[in-house]
PDB file of C-alpha atoms in Angstrom:
ATOM      1  CA  ALA A   1      15.831  -0.218  30.641  1.00 88.00           C
ATOM      2  CA  MET A   2      16.559  -0.309  26.751  1.00 94.00           C
ATOM      3  CA  LEU A   3      12.838  -1.437  26.083  1.00 93.00           C
ATOM      4  CA  SER A   4      11.284   1.309  27.973  1.00 93.00           C
ATOM      5  CA  ALA A   5      13.490   3.872  25.970  1.00 95.00           C
ATOM      6  CA  LEU A   6      12.469   2.386  22.992  1.00 94.00           C
ATOM      7  CA  ARG A   7       8.577   2.237  23.815  1.00 93.00           C
ATOM      8  CA  GLY A   8       9.191   5.845  24.920  1.00 93.00           C
ATOM      9  CA  ARG A   9      10.504   6.488  21.784  1.00 92.00           C
ATOM     10  CA  LEU A  10       7.899   5.031  19.372  1.00 90.00           C
ATOM     11  CA  VAL A  11       4.945   6.298  22.008  1.00 90.00           C
ATOM     12  CA  GLY A  12       6.727   9.901  21.251  1.00 91.00           C
ATOM     13  CA  GLU A  13       6.688   9.637  17.694  1.00 87.00           C
ATOM     14  CA  MET A  14       3.367   8.500  17.455  1.00 84.00           C
ATOM     15  CA  THR A  15       1.844  10.811  19.693  1.00 85.00           C
ATOM     16  CA  GLY A  16       4.096  14.043  18.386  1.00 86.00           C
ATOM     17  CA  ASP A  17       5.548  14.372  21.837  1.00 92.00           C
ATOM     18  CA  LEU A  18       9.429  15.441  20.950  1.00 93.00           C
ATOM     19  CA  GLU A  19      10.077  15.617  24.370  1.00 95.00           C
ATOM     20  CA  LYS A  20       9.852  12.106  25.249  1.00 95.00           C
ATOM     21  CA  VAL A  21      11.554  11.394  21.655  1.00 95.00           C
ATOM     22  CA  GLY A  22      14.235  13.322  23.355  1.00 96.00           C
ATOM     23  CA  ALA A  23      14.210  11.369  26.459  1.00 97.00           C
ATOM     24  CA  SER A  24      15.337   8.407  25.144  1.00 97.00           C
ATOM     25  CA  LEU A  25      18.085   9.727  22.601  1.00 97.00           C
ATOM     26  CA  ALA A  26      21.561   9.811  23.975  1.00 97.00           C
ATOM     27  CA  PRO A  27      23.239  13.556  23.236  1.00 97.00           C
ATOM     28  CA  HIS A  28      25.555  11.758  20.270  1.00 97.00           C
ATOM     29  CA  PHE A  29      22.653   9.762  18.976  1.00 97.00           C
ATOM     30  CA  GLN A  30      23.174   8.731  15.278  1.00 96.00           C
ATOM     31  CA  VAL A  31      20.666   7.555  12.756  1.00 95.00           C
ATOM     32  CA  ARG A  32      20.927   5.894   9.032  1.00 94.00           C
ATOM     33  CA  SER A  33      18.153   4.756   7.220  1.00 91.00           C
ATOM     34  CA  TYR A  34      18.482   2.422   3.996  1.00 91.00           C
ATOM     35  CA  PRO A  35      18.107   2.849   1.126  1.00 85.00           C
ATOM     36  CA  ASN A  36      18.761   6.827   1.805  1.00 66.00           C
ATOM     37  CA  GLN A  37      15.761   8.331   1.953  1.00 63.00           C
ATOM     38  CA  GLY A  38      16.144  11.743   4.097  1.00 62.00           C
ATOM     39  CA  MET A  39      16.661   9.796   7.709  1.00 79.00           C
ATOM     40  CA  VAL A  40      19.762  11.164   8.400  1.00 88.00           C
ATOM     41  CA  ALA A  41      21.136  12.537  12.057  1.00 92.00           C
ATOM     42  CA  ASP A  42      23.816  12.991  13.563  1.00 94.00           C
ATOM     43  CA  ASP A  43      23.044  13.914  17.108  1.00 94.00           C
ATOM     44  CA  ARG A  44      19.768  13.750  19.077  1.00 95.00           C
ATOM     45  CA  GLU A  45      19.238  17.374  18.265  1.00 96.00           C
ATOM     46  CA  GLY A  46      19.213  16.396  14.528  1.00 94.00           C
ATOM     47  CA  MET A  47      16.756  13.868  15.191  1.00 94.00           C
ATOM     48  CA  LEU A  48      14.356  16.027  16.973  1.00 94.00           C
ATOM     49  CA  ALA A  49      14.447  18.357  14.684  1.00 93.00           C
ATOM     50  CA  ILE A  50      13.558  15.856  11.734  1.00 89.00           C
ATOM     51  CA  LEU A  51      10.341  14.440  13.609  1.00 90.00           C
ATOM     52  CA  SER A  52       9.605  18.718  14.503  1.00 91.00           C
ATOM     53  CA  MET A  53       9.625  18.893  10.348  1.00 89.00           C
ATOM     54  CA  ALA A  54       7.229  15.716  10.022  1.00 85.00           C
ATOM     55  CA  PHE A  55       5.005  16.604  12.861  1.00 85.00           C
ATOM     56  CA  THR A  56       4.722  20.351  11.310  1.00 85.00           C
ATOM     57  CA  ALA A  57       4.166  19.048   7.518  1.00 82.00           C
ATOM     58  CA  GLY A  58       1.690  16.678   8.732  1.00 80.00           C
ATOM     59  CA  ILE A  59       3.892  13.974   6.997  1.00 82.00           C
ATOM     60  CA  TYR A  60       1.977  11.241   9.185  1.00 77.00           C
ATOM     61  CA  LYS A  61      -0.986  10.996  11.084  1.00 78.00           C
ATOM     62  CA  ALA A  62      -0.427   8.009  13.032  1.00 79.00           C
ATOM     63  CA  MET A  63       2.945   5.657  12.612  1.00 82.00           C
ATOM     64  CA  TRP A  64       3.820   2.282  13.957  1.00 84.00           C
ATOM     65  CA  VAL A  65       5.780  -0.848  13.823  1.00 89.00           C
ATOM     66  CA  ASP A  66       4.195  -4.229  13.729  1.00 92.00           C
ATOM     67  CA  TRP A  67       6.947  -6.161  15.311  1.00 93.00           C
ATOM     68  CA  THR A  68       7.340  -9.621  13.789  1.00 96.00           C
ATOM     69  CA  ARG A  69      10.742 -10.415  16.072  1.00 97.00           C
ATOM     70  CA  LEU A  70      11.941  -7.775  18.428  1.00 95.00           C
ATOM     71  CA  MET A  71      15.455  -8.964  20.089  1.00 96.00           C
ATOM     72  CA  VAL A  72      17.490  -7.736  22.601  1.00 96.00           C
ATOM     73  CA  ASP A  73      21.208  -9.080  23.083  1.00 95.00           C
ATOM     74  CA  GLY A  74      23.459  -6.905  25.407  1.00 95.00           C
ATOM     75  CA  ASN A  75      22.813  -3.275  24.668  1.00 97.00           C
ATOM     76  CA  ILE A  76      21.358  -4.289  20.955  1.00 98.00           C
ATOM     77  CA  ILE A  77      17.660  -4.351  19.985  1.00 97.00           C
ATOM     78  CA  ALA A  78      17.030  -5.546  16.772  1.00 98.00           C
ATOM     79  CA  GLY A  79      13.631  -6.194  15.204  1.00 97.00           C
ATOM     80  CA  ASP A  80      12.043  -6.721  12.163  1.00 97.00           C
ATOM     81  CA  GLY A  81       8.159  -5.783  10.855  1.00 96.00           C
ATOM     82  CA  LYS A  82       6.113  -4.042   8.947  1.00 95.00           C
ATOM     83  CA  LEU A  83       6.320   0.110   9.239  1.00 91.00           C
ATOM     84  CA  ARG A  84       3.166   1.435   9.352  1.00 90.00           C
ATOM     85  CA  MET A  85       2.137   5.316   8.745  1.00 87.00           C
ATOM     86  CA  VAL A  86      -0.974   6.858   8.260  1.00 88.00           C
ATOM     87  CA  MET A  87      -0.505   9.508   5.397  1.00 87.00           C
ATOM     88  CA  PRO A  88      -2.370  12.156   3.673  1.00 87.00           C
ATOM     89  CA  ARG A  89      -2.517  12.024   0.012  1.00 85.00           C
ATOM     90  CA  ALA A  90      -0.387  14.284  -1.120  1.00 84.00           C
ATOM     91  CA  ILE A  91       2.803  12.895   1.184  1.00 85.00           C
ATOM     92  CA  VAL A  92       2.009   9.550  -0.494  1.00 85.00           C
ATOM     93  CA  GLN A  93       2.013  11.118  -3.826  1.00 84.00           C
ATOM     94  CA  GLN A  94       5.326  12.226  -2.987  1.00 81.00           C
ATOM     95  CA  MET A  95       6.885   9.331  -1.589  1.00 79.00           C
ATOM     96  CA  HIS A  96       4.968   7.191  -3.873  1.00 78.00           C
ATOM     97  CA  PRO A  97       4.455   8.809  -7.401  1.00 78.00           C
ATOM     98  CA  ASP A  98       3.125   5.213  -9.056  1.00 78.00           C
ATOM     99  CA  ALA A  99       0.592   4.881  -6.267  1.00 77.00           C
ATOM    100  CA  ALA A 100      -3.061   5.540  -7.553  1.00 72.00           C
ATOM    101  CA  VAL A 101      -3.996   8.324  -4.974  1.00 77.00           C
ATOM    102  CA  ASP A 102      -7.452  10.053  -4.714  1.00 82.00           C
ATOM    103  CA  GLU A 103      -7.675  13.651  -3.791  1.00 82.00           C
ATOM    104  CA  GLY A 104      -8.494  14.481  -0.015  1.00 80.00           C
ATOM    105  CA  SER A 105      -8.260  10.549   1.146  1.00 86.00           C
ATOM    106  CA  THR A 106      -5.999   9.335   3.629  1.00 87.00           C
ATOM    107  CA  TYR A 107      -3.607   5.918   3.383  1.00 89.00           C
ATOM    108  CA  LEU A 108      -2.523   3.369   4.953  1.00 90.00           C
ATOM    109  CA  VAL A 109       1.648   2.895   4.235  1.00 91.00           C
ATOM    110  CA  SER A 110       2.901  -0.409   4.651  1.00 93.00           C
ATOM    111  CA  SER A 111       6.557  -0.887   4.513  1.00 92.00           C
ATOM    112  CA  PRO A 112       8.796  -3.920   5.227  1.00 96.00           C
ATOM    113  CA  VAL A 113      11.886  -2.663   8.060  1.00 95.00           C
ATOM    114  CA  ALA A 114      14.234  -4.306   9.948  1.00 97.00           C
ATOM    115  CA  ILE A 115      15.851  -1.905  12.872  1.00 96.00           C
ATOM    116  CA  PHE A 116      19.090  -2.089  14.546  1.00 97.00           C
ATOM    117  CA  ILE A 117      19.577   0.145  17.480  1.00 98.00           C
ATOM    118  CA  ASP A 118      22.630   0.414  19.799  1.00 98.00           C
ATOM    119  CA  PHE A 119      21.974   1.469  23.539  1.00 98.00           C
ATOM    120  CA  ASP A 120      24.563   3.723  25.792  1.00 97.00           C
ATOM    121  CA  GLY A 121      23.914   4.299  29.291  1.00 95.00           C
ATOM    122  CA  GLY A 122      20.312   3.059  28.488  1.00 95.00           C
ATOM    123  CA  LEU A 123      19.924   5.568  25.983  1.00 97.00           C
ATOM    124  CA  MET A 124      19.398   4.917  22.103  1.00 97.00           C
ATOM    125  CA  ALA A 125      22.822   5.640  20.848  1.00 98.00           C
ATOM    126  CA  ARG A 126      22.715   4.672  17.154  1.00 97.00           C
ATOM    127  CA  GLU A 127      20.072   3.736  15.251  1.00 96.00           C
ATOM    128  CA  VAL A 128      19.938   1.469  11.404  1.00 96.00           C
ATOM    129  CA  ILE A 129      16.795   1.543   9.833  1.00 94.00           C
ATOM    130  CA  TYR A 130      16.685  -0.623   6.463  1.00 95.00           C
ATOM    131  CA  THR A 131      13.341  -0.627   4.400  1.00 91.00           C
ATOM    132  CA  ASP A 132      12.589  -2.067   1.032  1.00 89.00           C
ATOM    133  CA  PRO A 133      10.664   0.799  -1.418  1.00 85.00           C
ATOM    134  CA  SER A 134       9.820  -2.065  -3.717  1.00 87.00           C
ATOM    135  CA  ALA A 135       7.673  -3.885  -1.091  1.00 92.00           C
ATOM    136  CA  THR A 136       5.678  -1.140   0.214  1.00 90.00           C
ATOM    137  CA  GLU A 137       1.713  -1.186   0.283  1.00 92.00           C
ATOM    138  CA  VAL A 138      -0.349   1.621  -0.033  1.00 91.00           C
ATOM    139  CA  ARG A 139      -4.046   1.134   0.934  1.00 90.00           C
ATOM    140  CA  LYS A 140      -6.939   3.668   0.812  1.00 89.00           C
ATOM    141  CA  LEU A 141      -8.345   4.274   4.154  1.00 88.00           C
ATOM    142  CA  GLU A 142     -12.372   4.688   4.150  1.00 84.00           C
ATOM    143  CA  PRO A 143     -13.853   7.663   5.948  1.00 81.00           C
ATOM    144  CA  GLY A 144     -13.615   6.852   9.252  1.00 78.00           C
ATOM    145  CA  GLU A 145     -11.939   3.640   9.572  1.00 79.00           C
ATOM    146  CA  LEU A 146     -10.058   2.018  12.216  1.00 67.00           C
ATOM    147  CA  VAL A 147      -6.633   0.589  11.679  1.00 67.00           C
ATOM    148  CA  GLU A 148      -5.544  -2.142  14.047  1.00 63.00           C
ATOM    149  CA  GLY A 149      -1.898  -2.355  15.557  1.00 54.00           C
ATOM    150  CA  GLY A 150       0.410  -0.228  17.343  1.00 43.00           C
ATOM    151  CA  TRP A 151       1.508  -0.555  20.657  1.00 36.00           C
ATOM    152  CA  SER A 152      -0.711  -1.359  23.608  1.00 29.00           C
TER     153      SER A 152
END
């Protein structure tokens, strides 16, 4: 049930389906990201508001995690890998001002990530995300280039 909830959440985030994301979260869901880059919510509605804003603003065109390890123990899922986001130039420039970006281009942004998720009744109750901005890679995508990865 926990892996199914995680998959539903990630598929919802990849496709912009807030209903699917919300179905995987407990009402008291909390999220914190470190270093703090704005991913802080104290309930399900707060998380859905963050994602709604991200979808509306076009912060990413696609997002997925290439897992290196994914473990389930009791009511906890822990994993690490690379968080990958396909992003427009304007957002990359805001998030990574030192990256050389071209007008009108799209970029693959890859960051090491570790995620810990606590579950309550089969729903996500708490998530802690650690990233390393100093190890983030930004690569320009060629027009029409397909990026491999994500859930199958």
